Amino acid sequence: CLIMDKCPFCHLGRMRLRPRMHFRRSGSVLISAMDARAVRCDVCGEVIYDPDLLTLLDLFFPAETPEPADGAPANSRSDDDPLTRPVQPGKVWSI
C-alpha cells in the first residue's frame, strides 16, 4: 500500500502519488511499465513503487541473477551481469 505522508528516507518531505515509468531487466529483455503507481518525495525525490506492481512483475518477469565466478563474492558484478550488459536490439517489452 502506498499510503504514507512523511518520506521514510529524508524524513522531511511528503510522499505524493505520481505515476512513473518503471524499467526492469529480465535476462536480455528490458520491460517498461508505463504509468506505474508510485509515490515520490517532494524534497529528496526518492520514489517508492507500488509493492503489488513489483510482486506482479516478479511473478511474470523474474530477474535472472548470474552465477558468481569461482572465488568471487556473491554480490560482485561481472560482464555477465544482466543489469549491466547491453540490451539486445528488438528485446524491449512494454506493459
mmCIF file of C-alpha atoms in Angstrom:
data_model
loop_
_atom_site.group_PDB
_atom_site.id
_atom_site.type_symbol
_atom_site.label_atom_id
_atom_site.label_comp_id
_atom_site.label_asym_id
_atom_site.label_seq_id
_atom_site.Cartn_x
_atom_site.Cartn_y
_atom_site.Cartn_z
ATOM 1 C CA CYS A 1 0.000 0.000 0.000
ATOM 2 C CA LEU A 2 1.336 3.431 -0.885
ATOM 3 C CA ILE A 3 -0.403 5.486 1.780
ATOM 4 C CA MET A 4 2.284 7.450 3.604
ATOM 5 C CA ASP A 5 2.745 11.061 4.487
ATOM 6 C CA LYS A 6 6.351 11.540 5.589
ATOM 7 C CA CYS A 7 9.304 10.389 3.487
ATOM 8 C CA PRO A 8 10.929 7.333 5.115
ATOM 9 C CA PHE A 9 14.330 8.331 3.650
ATOM 10 C CA CYS A 10 14.879 12.037 4.333
ATOM 11 C CA HIS A 11 12.130 12.408 6.999
ATOM 12 C CA LEU A 12 11.496 15.950 5.731
ATOM 13 C CA GLY A 13 9.420 15.675 2.583
ATOM 14 C CA ARG A 14 5.918 14.489 1.868
ATOM 15 C CA MET A 15 5.261 11.479 -0.319
ATOM 16 C CA ARG A 16 2.916 12.341 -3.186
ATOM 17 C CA LEU A 17 1.259 9.970 -5.613
ATOM 18 C CA ARG A 18 2.936 10.346 -9.020
ATOM 19 C CA PRO A 19 2.569 7.775 -11.817
ATOM 20 C CA ARG A 20 6.072 6.954 -13.086
ATOM 21 C CA MET A 21 7.753 4.813 -15.727
ATOM 22 C CA HIS A 22 9.274 1.663 -14.220
ATOM 23 C CA PHE A 23 12.005 -0.299 -16.007
ATOM 24 C CA ARG A 24 13.125 -3.826 -15.266
ATOM 25 C CA ARG A 25 15.556 -6.157 -16.970
ATOM 26 C CA SER A 26 14.814 -9.870 -17.177
ATOM 27 C CA GLY A 27 17.748 -11.562 -18.865
ATOM 28 C CA SER A 28 18.307 -9.740 -22.146
ATOM 29 C CA VAL A 29 14.772 -8.301 -22.188
ATOM 30 C CA LEU A 30 14.012 -4.772 -20.964
ATOM 31 C CA ILE A 31 10.476 -4.367 -19.587
ATOM 32 C CA SER A 32 8.863 -0.968 -19.115
ATOM 33 C CA ALA A 33 5.692 -0.380 -17.117
ATOM 34 C CA MET A 34 4.002 2.818 -18.249
ATOM 35 C CA ASP A 35 2.270 4.963 -15.590
ATOM 36 C CA ALA A 36 3.294 2.654 -12.750
ATOM 37 C CA ARG A 37 1.707 3.620 -9.444
ATOM 38 C CA ALA A 38 4.358 5.219 -7.242
ATOM 39 C CA VAL A 39 4.897 7.872 -4.600
ATOM 40 C CA ARG A 40 7.685 10.457 -4.796
ATOM 41 C CA CYS A 41 9.174 12.644 -2.066
ATOM 42 C CA ASP A 42 8.803 16.348 -2.799
ATOM 43 C CA VAL A 43 12.134 17.110 -1.065
ATOM 44 C CA CYS A 44 14.679 14.340 -1.800
ATOM 45 C CA GLY A 45 12.959 12.846 -4.864
ATOM 46 C CA GLU A 46 13.010 9.257 -3.570
ATOM 47 C CA VAL A 47 10.490 7.071 -5.424
ATOM 48 C CA ILE A 48 8.663 4.060 -3.976
ATOM 49 C CA TYR A 49 6.735 1.857 -6.386
ATOM 50 C CA ASP A 50 3.528 0.011 -5.540
ATOM 51 C CA PRO A 51 4.573 -3.315 -3.964
ATOM 52 C CA ASP A 52 1.681 -5.088 -5.735
ATOM 53 C CA LEU A 53 3.095 -3.993 -9.105
ATOM 54 C CA LEU A 54 6.576 -5.190 -8.183
ATOM 55 C CA THR A 55 5.201 -8.549 -6.998
ATOM 56 C CA LEU A 56 3.318 -8.968 -10.273
ATOM 57 C CA LEU A 57 6.421 -8.109 -12.308
ATOM 58 C CA ASP A 58 8.469 -10.589 -10.240
ATOM 59 C CA LEU A 59 5.894 -13.272 -10.985
ATOM 60 C CA PHE A 60 5.836 -12.775 -14.762
ATOM 61 C CA PHE A 61 9.363 -11.440 -15.375
ATOM 62 C CA PRO A 62 11.770 -12.885 -12.793
ATOM 63 C CA ALA A 63 15.148 -11.199 -12.624
ATOM 64 C CA GLU A 64 17.963 -13.524 -13.589
ATOM 65 C CA THR A 65 20.966 -13.459 -11.300
ATOM 66 C CA PRO A 66 24.268 -14.638 -12.733
ATOM 67 C CA GLU A 67 26.280 -17.377 -11.065
ATOM 68 C CA PRO A 68 29.323 -15.875 -9.312
ATOM 69 C CA ALA A 69 32.731 -16.802 -10.713
ATOM 70 C CA ASP A 70 34.837 -19.203 -8.657
ATOM 71 C CA GLY A 71 36.093 -17.408 -5.576
ATOM 72 C CA ALA A 72 34.164 -14.213 -6.341
ATOM 73 C CA PRO A 73 31.886 -12.772 -3.655
ATOM 74 C CA ALA A 74 28.179 -13.391 -4.346
ATOM 75 C CA ASN A 75 27.475 -9.653 -4.619
ATOM 76 C CA SER A 76 30.275 -8.853 -7.081
ATOM 77 C CA ARG A 77 29.358 -7.721 -10.592
ATOM 78 C CA SER A 78 30.756 -9.136 -13.782
ATOM 79 C CA ASP A 79 30.420 -8.664 -17.526
ATOM 80 C CA ASP A 80 27.697 -11.319 -17.456
ATOM 81 C CA ASP A 81 25.535 -9.318 -15.045
ATOM 82 C CA PRO A 82 22.101 -8.867 -16.671
ATOM 83 C CA LEU A 83 21.757 -5.439 -15.043
ATOM 84 C CA THR A 84 24.887 -4.028 -16.670
ATOM 85 C CA ARG A 85 25.170 -5.774 -20.029
ATOM 86 C CA PRO A 86 23.593 -4.066 -23.066
ATOM 87 C CA VAL A 87 20.073 -4.973 -24.122
ATOM 88 C CA GLN A 88 19.832 -6.772 -27.457
ATOM 89 C CA PRO A 89 18.028 -4.735 -30.141
ATOM 90 C CA GLY A 90 14.392 -5.672 -30.522
ATOM 91 C CA LYS A 91 14.143 -7.129 -26.995
ATOM 92 C CA VAL A 92 12.055 -4.442 -25.268
ATOM 93 C CA TRP A 93 8.617 -5.171 -23.819
ATOM 94 C CA SER A 94 6.190 -2.530 -22.661
ATOM 95 C CA ILE A 95 3.278 -3.323 -20.386
#
